[in-house]
PDB file of C-alpha atoms and ligand atoms in Angstrom:
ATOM      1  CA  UNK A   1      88.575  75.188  96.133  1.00  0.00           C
ATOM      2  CA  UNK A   2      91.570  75.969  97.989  1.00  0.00           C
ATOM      3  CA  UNK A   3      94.033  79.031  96.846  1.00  0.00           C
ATOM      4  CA  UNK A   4      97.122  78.018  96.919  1.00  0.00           C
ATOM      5  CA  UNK A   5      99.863  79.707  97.748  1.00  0.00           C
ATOM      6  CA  UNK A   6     101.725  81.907  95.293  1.00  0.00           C
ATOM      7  CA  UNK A   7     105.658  81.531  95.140  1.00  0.00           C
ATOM      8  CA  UNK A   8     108.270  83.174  92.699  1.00  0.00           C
ATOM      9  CA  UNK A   9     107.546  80.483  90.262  1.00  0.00           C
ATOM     10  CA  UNK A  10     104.161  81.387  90.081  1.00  0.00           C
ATOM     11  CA  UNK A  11     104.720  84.807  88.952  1.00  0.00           C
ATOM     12  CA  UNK A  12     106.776  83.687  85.825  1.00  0.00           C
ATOM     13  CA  UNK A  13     103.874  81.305  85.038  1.00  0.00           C
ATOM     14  CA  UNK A  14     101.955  84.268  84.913  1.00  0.00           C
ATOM     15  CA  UNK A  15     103.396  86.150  82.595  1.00  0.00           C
ATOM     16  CA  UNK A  16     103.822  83.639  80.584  1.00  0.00           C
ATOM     17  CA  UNK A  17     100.247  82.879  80.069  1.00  0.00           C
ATOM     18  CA  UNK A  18      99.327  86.820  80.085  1.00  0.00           C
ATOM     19  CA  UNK A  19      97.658  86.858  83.282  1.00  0.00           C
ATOM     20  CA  UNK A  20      97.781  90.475  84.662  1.00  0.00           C
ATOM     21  CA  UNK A  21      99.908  90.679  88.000  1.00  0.00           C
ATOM     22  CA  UNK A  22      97.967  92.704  90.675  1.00  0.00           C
ATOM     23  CA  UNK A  23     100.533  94.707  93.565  1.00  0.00           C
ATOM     24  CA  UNK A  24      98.936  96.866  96.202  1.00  0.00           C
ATOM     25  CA  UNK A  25     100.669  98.864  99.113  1.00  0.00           C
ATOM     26  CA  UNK A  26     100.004  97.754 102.735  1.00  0.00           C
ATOM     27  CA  UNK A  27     100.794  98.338 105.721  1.00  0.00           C
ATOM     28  CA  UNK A  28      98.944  96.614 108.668  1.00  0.00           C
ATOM     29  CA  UNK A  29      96.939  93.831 109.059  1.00  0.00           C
ATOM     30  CA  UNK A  30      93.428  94.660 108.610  1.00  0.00           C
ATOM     31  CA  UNK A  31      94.467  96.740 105.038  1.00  0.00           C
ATOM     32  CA  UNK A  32      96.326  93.426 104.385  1.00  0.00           C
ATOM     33  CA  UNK A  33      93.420  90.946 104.960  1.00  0.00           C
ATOM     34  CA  UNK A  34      91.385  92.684 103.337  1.00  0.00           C
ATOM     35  CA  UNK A  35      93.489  93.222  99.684  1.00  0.00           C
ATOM     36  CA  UNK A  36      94.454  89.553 100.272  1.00  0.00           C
ATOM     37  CA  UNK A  37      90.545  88.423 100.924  1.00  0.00           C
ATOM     38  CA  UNK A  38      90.041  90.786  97.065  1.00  0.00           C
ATOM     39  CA  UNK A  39      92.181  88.866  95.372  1.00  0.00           C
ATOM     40  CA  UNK A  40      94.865  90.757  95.292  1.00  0.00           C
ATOM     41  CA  UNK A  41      98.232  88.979  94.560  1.00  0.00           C
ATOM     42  CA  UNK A  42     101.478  90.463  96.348  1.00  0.00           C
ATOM     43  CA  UNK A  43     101.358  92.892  98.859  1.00  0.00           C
ATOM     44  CA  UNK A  44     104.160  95.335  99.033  1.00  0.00           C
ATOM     45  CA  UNK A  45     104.755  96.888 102.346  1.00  0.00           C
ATOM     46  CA  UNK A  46     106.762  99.707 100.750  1.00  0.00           C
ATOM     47  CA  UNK A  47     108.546 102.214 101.928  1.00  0.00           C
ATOM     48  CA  UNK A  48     106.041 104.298 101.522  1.00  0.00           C
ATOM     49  CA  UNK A  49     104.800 103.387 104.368  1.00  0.00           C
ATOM     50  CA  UNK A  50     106.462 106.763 105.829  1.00  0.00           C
ATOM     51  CA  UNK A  51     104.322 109.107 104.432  1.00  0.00           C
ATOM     52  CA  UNK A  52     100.948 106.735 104.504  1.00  0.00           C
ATOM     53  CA  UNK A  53     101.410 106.104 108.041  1.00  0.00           C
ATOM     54  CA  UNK A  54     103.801 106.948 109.713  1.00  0.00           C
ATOM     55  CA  UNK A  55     103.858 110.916 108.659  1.00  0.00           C
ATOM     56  CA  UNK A  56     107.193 111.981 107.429  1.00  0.00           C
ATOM     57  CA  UNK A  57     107.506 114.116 104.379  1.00  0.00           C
ATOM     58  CA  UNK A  58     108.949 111.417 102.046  1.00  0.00           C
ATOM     59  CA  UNK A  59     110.744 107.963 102.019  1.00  0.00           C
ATOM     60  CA  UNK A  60     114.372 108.553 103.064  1.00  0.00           C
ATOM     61  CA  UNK A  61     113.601 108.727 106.658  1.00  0.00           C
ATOM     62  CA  UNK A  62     112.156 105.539 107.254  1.00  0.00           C
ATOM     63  CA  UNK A  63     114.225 103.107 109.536  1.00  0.00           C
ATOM     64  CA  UNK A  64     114.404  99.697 108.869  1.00  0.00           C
ATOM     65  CA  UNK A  65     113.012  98.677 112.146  1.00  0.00           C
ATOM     66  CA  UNK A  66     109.848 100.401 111.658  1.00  0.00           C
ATOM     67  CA  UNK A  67     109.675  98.665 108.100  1.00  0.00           C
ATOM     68  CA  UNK A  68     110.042  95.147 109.042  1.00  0.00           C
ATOM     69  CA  UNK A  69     107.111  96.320 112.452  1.00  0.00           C
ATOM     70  CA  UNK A  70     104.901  96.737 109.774  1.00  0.00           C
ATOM     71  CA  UNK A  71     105.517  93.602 107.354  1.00  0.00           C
ATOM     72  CA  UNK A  72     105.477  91.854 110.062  1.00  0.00           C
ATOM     73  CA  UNK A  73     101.649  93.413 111.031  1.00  0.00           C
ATOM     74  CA  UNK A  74     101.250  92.583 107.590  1.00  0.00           C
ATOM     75  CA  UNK A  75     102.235  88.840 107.595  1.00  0.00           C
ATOM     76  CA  UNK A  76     100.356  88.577 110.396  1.00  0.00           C
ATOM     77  CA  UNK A  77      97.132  90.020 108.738  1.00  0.00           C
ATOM     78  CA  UNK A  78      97.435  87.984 105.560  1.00  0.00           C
ATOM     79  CA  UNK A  79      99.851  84.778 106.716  1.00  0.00           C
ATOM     80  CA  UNK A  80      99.114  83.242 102.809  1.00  0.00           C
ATOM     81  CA  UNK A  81      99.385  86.021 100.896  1.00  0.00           C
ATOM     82  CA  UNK A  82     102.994  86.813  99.243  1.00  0.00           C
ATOM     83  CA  UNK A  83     104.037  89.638 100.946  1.00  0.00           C
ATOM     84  CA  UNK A  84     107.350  92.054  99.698  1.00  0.00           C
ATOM     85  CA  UNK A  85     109.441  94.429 102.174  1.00  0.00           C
ATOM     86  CA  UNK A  86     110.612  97.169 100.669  1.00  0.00           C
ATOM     87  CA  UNK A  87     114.389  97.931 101.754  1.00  0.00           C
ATOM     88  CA  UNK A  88     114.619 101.064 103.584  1.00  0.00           C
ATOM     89  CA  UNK A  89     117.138 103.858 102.103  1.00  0.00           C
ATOM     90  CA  UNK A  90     120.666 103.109 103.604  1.00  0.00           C
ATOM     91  CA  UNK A  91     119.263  99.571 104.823  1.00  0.00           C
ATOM     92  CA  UNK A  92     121.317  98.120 101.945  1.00  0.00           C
ATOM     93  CA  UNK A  93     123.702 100.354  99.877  1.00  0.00           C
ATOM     94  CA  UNK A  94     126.837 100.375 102.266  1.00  0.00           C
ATOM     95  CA  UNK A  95     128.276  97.308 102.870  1.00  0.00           C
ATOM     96  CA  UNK A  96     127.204  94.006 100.955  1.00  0.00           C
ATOM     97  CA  UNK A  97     127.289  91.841 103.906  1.00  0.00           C
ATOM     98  CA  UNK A  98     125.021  94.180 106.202  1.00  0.00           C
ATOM     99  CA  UNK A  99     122.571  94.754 102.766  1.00  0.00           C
ATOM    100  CA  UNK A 100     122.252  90.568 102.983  1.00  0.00           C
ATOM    101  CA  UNK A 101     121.769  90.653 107.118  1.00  0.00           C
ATOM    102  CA  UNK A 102     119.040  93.287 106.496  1.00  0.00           C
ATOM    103  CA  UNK A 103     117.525  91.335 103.775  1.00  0.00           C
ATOM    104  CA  UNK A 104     117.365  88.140 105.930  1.00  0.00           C
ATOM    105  CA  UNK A 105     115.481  90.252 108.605  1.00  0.00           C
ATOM    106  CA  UNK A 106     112.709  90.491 106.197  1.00  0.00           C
ATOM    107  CA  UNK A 107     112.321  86.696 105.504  1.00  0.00           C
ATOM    108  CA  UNK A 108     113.335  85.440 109.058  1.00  0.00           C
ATOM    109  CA  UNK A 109     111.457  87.740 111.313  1.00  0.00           C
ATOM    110  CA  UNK A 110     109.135  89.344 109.297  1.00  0.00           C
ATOM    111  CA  UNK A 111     108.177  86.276 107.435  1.00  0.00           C
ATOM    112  CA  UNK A 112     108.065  88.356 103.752  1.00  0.00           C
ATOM    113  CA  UNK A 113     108.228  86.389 100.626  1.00  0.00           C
ATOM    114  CA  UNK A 114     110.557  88.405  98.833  1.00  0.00           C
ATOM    115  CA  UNK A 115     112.524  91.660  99.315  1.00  0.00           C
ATOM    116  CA  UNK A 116     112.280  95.157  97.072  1.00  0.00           C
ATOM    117  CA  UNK A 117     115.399  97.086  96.471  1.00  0.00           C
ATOM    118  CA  UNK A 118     115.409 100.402  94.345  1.00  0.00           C
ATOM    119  CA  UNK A 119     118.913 101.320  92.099  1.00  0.00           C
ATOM    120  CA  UNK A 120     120.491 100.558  88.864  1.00  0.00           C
ATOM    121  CA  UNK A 121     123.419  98.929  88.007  1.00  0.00           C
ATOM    122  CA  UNK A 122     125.253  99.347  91.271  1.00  0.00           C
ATOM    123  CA  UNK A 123     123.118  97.147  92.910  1.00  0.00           C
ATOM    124  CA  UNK A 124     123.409  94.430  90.691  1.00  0.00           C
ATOM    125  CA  UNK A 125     126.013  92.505  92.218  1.00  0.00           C
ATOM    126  CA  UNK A 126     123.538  92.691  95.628  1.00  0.00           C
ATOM    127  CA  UNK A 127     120.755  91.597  94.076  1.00  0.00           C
ATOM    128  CA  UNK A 128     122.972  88.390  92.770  1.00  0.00           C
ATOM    129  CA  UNK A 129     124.413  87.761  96.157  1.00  0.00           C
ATOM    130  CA  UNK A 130     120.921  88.164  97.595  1.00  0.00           C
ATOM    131  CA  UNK A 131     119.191  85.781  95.622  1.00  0.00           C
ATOM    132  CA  UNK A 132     122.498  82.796  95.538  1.00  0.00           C
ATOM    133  CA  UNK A 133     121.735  83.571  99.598  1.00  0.00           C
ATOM    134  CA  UNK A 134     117.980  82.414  99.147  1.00  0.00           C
ATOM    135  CA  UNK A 135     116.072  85.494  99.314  1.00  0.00           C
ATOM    136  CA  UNK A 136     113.484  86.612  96.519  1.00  0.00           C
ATOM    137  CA  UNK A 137     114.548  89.932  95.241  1.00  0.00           C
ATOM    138  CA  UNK A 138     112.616  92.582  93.341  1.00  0.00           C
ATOM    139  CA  UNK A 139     114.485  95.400  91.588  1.00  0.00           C
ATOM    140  CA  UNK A 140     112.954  98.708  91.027  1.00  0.00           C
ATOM    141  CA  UNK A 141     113.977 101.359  88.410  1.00  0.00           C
ATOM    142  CA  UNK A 142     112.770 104.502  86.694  1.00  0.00           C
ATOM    143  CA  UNK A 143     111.588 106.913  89.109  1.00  0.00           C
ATOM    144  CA  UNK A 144     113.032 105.906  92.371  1.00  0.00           C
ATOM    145  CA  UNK A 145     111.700 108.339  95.135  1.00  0.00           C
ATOM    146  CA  UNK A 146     114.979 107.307  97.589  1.00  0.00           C
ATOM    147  CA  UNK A 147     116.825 109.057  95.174  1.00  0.00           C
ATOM    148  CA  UNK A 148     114.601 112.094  94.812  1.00  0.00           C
ATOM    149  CA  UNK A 149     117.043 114.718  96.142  1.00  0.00           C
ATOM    150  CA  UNK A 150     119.886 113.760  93.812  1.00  0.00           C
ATOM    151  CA  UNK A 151     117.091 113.746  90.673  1.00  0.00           C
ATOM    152  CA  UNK A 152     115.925 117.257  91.562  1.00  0.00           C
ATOM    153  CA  UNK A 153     112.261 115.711  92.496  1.00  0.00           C
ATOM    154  CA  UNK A 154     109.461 113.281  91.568  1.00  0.00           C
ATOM    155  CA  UNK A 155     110.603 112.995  87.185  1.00  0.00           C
ATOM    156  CA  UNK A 156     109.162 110.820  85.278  1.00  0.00           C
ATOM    157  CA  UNK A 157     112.312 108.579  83.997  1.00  0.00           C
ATOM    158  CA  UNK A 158     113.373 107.094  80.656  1.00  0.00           C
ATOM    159  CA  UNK A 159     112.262 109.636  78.268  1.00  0.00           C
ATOM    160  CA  UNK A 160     115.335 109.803  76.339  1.00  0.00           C
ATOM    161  CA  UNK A 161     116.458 107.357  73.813  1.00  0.00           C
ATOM    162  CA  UNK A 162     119.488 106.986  76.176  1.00  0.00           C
ATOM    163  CA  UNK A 163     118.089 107.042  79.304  1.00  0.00           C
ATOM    164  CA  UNK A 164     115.177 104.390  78.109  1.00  0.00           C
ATOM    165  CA  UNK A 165     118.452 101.602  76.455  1.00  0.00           C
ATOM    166  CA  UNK A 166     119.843 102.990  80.170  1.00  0.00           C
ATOM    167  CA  UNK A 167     116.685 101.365  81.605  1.00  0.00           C
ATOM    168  CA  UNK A 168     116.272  98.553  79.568  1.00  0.00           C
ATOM    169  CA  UNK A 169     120.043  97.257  80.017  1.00  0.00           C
ATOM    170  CA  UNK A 170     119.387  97.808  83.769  1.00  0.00           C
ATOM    171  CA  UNK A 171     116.322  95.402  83.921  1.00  0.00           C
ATOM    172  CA  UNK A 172     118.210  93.168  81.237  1.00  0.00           C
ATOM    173  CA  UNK A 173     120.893  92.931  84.239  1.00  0.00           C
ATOM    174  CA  UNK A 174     118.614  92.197  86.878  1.00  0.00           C
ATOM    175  CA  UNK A 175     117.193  89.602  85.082  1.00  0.00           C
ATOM    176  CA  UNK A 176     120.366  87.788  84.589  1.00  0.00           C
ATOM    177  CA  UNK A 177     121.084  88.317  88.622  1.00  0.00           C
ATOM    178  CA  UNK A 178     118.313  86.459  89.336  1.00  0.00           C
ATOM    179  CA  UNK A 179     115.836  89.180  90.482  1.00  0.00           C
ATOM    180  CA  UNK A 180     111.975  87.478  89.734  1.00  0.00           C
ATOM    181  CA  UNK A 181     110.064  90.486  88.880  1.00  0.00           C
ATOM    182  CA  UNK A 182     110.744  94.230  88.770  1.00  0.00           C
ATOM    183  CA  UNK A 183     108.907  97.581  89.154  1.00  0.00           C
ATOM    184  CA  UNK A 184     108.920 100.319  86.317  1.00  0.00           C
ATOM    185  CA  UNK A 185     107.766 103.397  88.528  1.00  0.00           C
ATOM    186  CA  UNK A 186     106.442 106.340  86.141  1.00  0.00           C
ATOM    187  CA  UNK A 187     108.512 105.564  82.721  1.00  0.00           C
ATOM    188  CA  UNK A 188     106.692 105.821  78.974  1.00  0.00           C
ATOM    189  CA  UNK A 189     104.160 103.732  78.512  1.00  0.00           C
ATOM    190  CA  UNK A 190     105.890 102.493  75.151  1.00  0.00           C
ATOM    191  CA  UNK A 191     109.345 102.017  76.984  1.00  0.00           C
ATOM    192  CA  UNK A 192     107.800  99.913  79.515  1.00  0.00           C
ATOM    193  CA  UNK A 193     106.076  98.172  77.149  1.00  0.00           C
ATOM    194  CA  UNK A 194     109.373  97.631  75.215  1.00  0.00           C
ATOM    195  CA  UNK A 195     111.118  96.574  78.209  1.00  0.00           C
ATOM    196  CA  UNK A 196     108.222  93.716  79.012  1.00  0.00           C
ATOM    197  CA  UNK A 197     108.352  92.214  75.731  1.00  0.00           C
ATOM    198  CA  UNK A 198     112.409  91.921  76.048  1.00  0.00           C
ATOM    199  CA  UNK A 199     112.724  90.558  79.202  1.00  0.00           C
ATOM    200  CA  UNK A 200     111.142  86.695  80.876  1.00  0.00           C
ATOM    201  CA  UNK A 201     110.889  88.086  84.466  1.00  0.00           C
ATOM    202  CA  UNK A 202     107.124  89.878  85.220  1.00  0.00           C
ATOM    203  CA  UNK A 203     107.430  93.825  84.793  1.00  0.00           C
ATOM    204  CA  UNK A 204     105.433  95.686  87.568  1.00  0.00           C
ATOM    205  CA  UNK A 205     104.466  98.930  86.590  1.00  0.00           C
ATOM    206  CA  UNK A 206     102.956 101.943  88.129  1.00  0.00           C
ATOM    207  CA  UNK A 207     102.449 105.255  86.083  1.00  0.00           C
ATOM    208  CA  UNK A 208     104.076 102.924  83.568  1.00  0.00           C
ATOM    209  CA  UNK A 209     100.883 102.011  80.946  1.00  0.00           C
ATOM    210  CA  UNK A 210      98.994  99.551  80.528  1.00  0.00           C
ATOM    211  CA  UNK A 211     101.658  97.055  78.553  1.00  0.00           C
ATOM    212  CA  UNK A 212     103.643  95.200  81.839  1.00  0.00           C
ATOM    213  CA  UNK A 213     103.034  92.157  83.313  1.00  0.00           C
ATOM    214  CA  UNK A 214     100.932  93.501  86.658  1.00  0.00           C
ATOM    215  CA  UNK A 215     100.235  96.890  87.911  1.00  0.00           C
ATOM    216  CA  UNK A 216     100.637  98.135  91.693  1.00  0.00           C
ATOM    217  CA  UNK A 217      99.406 100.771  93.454  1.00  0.00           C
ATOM    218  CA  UNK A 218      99.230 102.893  96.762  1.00  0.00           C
ATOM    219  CA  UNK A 219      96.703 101.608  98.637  1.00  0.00           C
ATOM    220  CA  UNK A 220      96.036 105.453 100.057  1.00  0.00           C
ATOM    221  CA  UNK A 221      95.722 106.446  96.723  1.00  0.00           C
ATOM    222  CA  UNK A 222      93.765 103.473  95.439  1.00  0.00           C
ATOM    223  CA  UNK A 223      91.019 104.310  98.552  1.00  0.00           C
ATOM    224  CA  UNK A 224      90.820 108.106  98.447  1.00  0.00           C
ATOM    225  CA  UNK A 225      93.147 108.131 101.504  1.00  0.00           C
ATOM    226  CA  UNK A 226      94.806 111.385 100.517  1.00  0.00           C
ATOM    227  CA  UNK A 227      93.317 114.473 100.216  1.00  0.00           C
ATOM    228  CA  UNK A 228      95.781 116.501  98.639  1.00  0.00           C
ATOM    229  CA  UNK A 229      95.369 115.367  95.097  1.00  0.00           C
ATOM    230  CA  UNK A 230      95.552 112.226  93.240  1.00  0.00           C
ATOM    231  CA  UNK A 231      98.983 111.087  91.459  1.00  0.00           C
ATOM    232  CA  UNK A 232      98.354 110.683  87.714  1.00  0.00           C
ATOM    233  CA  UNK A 233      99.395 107.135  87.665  1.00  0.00           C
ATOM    234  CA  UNK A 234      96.736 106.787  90.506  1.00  0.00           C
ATOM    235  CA  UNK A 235      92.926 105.704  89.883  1.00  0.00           C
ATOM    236  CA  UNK A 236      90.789 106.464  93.070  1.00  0.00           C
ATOM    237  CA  UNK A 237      88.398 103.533  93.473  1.00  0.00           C
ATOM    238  CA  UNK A 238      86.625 105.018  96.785  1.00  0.00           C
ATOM    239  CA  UNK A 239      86.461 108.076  99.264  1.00  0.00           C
ATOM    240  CA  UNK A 240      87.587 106.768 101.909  1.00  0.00           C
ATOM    241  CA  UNK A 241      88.654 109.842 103.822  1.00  0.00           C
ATOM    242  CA  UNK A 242      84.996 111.390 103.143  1.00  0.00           C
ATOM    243  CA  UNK A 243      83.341 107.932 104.823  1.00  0.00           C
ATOM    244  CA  UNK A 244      85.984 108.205 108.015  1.00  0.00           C
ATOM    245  CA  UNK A 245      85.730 111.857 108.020  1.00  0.00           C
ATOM    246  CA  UNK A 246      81.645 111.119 108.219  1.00  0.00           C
ATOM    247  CA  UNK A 247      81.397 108.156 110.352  1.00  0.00           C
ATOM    248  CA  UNK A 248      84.048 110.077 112.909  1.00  0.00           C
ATOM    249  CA  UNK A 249      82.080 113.548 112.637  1.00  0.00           C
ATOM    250  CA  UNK A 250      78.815 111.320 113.770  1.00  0.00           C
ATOM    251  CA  UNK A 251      80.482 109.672 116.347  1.00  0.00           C
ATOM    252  CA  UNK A 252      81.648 113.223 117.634  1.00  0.00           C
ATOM    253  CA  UNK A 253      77.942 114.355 117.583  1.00  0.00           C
ATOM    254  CA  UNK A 254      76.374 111.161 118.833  1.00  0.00           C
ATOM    255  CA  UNK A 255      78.365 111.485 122.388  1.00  0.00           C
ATOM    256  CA  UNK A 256      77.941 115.090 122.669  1.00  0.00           C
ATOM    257  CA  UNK A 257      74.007 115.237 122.136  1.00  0.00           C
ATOM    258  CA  UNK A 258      74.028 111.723 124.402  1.00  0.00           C
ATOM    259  CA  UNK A 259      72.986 109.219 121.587  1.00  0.00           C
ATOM    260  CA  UNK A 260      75.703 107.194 121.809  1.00  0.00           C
ATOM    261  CA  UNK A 261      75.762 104.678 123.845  1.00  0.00           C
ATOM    262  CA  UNK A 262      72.255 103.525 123.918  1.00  0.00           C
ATOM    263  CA  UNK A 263      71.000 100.657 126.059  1.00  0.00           C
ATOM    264  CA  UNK A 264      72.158  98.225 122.805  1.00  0.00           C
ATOM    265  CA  UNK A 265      75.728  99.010 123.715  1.00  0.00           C
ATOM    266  CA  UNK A 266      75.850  98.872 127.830  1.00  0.00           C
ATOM    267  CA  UNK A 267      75.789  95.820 130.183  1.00  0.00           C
TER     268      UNK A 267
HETATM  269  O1  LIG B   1     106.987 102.226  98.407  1.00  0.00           O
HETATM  270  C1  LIG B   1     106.140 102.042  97.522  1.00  0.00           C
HETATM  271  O2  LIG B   1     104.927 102.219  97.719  1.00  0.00           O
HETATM  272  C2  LIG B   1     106.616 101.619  96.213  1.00  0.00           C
HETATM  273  C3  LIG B   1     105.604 101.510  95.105  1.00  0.00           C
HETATM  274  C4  LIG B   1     105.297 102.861  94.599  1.00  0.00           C
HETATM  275  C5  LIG B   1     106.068 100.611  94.033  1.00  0.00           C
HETATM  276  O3  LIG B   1     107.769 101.394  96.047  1.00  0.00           O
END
């Protein structure tokens, strides 16, 4: 059977009918073929993409040029699959008309489904403009790591009584802007599970329990791409630094004792 392709509308229908909503990071087009060919249902090419690839020591540096290189890879690696672009820090927070522009960039040349923006209630307004423009927004709260050096660090958010009716009224207002879905990043299980049951748009959690609509994750941390140590909202599901580390320490020894290349692999 044919998979059709999955739209805003589809995501509703989801939650409606309980169906879990499954997110992963990616950032190129093999990593997005292949969580597209899993089943996998949006892919976010977040702006986390500056640490996972391109090496900087946290999110605020990324430019938004080197964002929409990569959703476009992306796209190009998964061209049905519904893929987000995660708004770069400063890409849309100083002038509402530039924010849109920036936005558009995602949906006209890097042909993304949708568009992520992190903030509270001073991006609400954006996110209305945004979506009365025609673009699919995404609003993230709780822990938002573009605002890590005003928050003192990586906190979990929303474990006061007024900073979880903080978080709920937040989503409550995205919701009436028009956003489709939104992320809870690393908030109390029981507030995010609060916050699902109160609201009709799909919550997306991560390090946010097991209650909302879908769950995403970092693909690095999903595949046992970072050595350091794993997040505790993260599940590792493989090595996969151990397997490159192994297949590249072979290769190393294959071409120094002269096993590699063999008559199989010359002309
Ligand atoms: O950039 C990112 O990877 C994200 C997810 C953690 C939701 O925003």
């Amino acid at each position: 059977m044919e998979k059709r392709k999955l739209t805003v509308a589809s995501f509703r229908k989801m939650k409606n009918n309980q169906e879990k909503i499954v997110m992963v990071t990616a950032y190129d087009a093999p990593g997005a073929a292949i969580a597209a060919a899993a089943g996998v249902e949006m892919l976010l090419v977040g702006d986390s993409l500056a640490m996972t690839a391109l090496g900087y020591e946290n999110t605020l540096p990324l430019t938004l040029d080197e964002s929409l290189h990569h959703a476009a890879a992306v796209r190009r690696g998964a061209p049905d699959a519904f893929v987000v672009g995660d708004m770069p820090f400063l890409s849309y927070q100083l002038d509402m008309n530039e924010a849109v522009r920036n936005a558009g960039r995602y949906i006209k040349e890097a042909r993304c489904d949708a568009v992520k923006l992190e903030g509270g209630m001073e991006i609400v307004p954006l996110v209305e403009k945004l979506v009365l423009t025609g673009i699919p927004v995404i609003a993230h709260v709780g822990l938002m790591p573009q605002h890590i050096q005003t928050a003192g660090g990586y906190r979990v958010a929303g474990k006061t009584e007024d900073e979880a009716a903080r978080l709920l009224a937040e989503v409550k207002a995205f919701e009436k802007a028009g956003a489709f879905a939104v992320v809870l990043e690393c908030i109390p299980a029981a507030v995010a599970g609060k916050i699902t049951q109160e609201v009709s748009i799909p919550t997306i959690g991560i390090g946010a329990g097991s209650a909302t609509d879908g769950q995403v994750q970092v693909c690095n941390d999903l595949l046992g791409l970072f050595d350091r140590f794993v997040p505790k909202h993260a599940k590792r599901y493989c090595n996969l630094r151990e397997i490159m580390l192994k297949a590249y320490s072979d290769y190393v020894c294959e071409v120094k004792n002269q096993q590699f290349p063999t008559q199989d692999n010359s002309f």
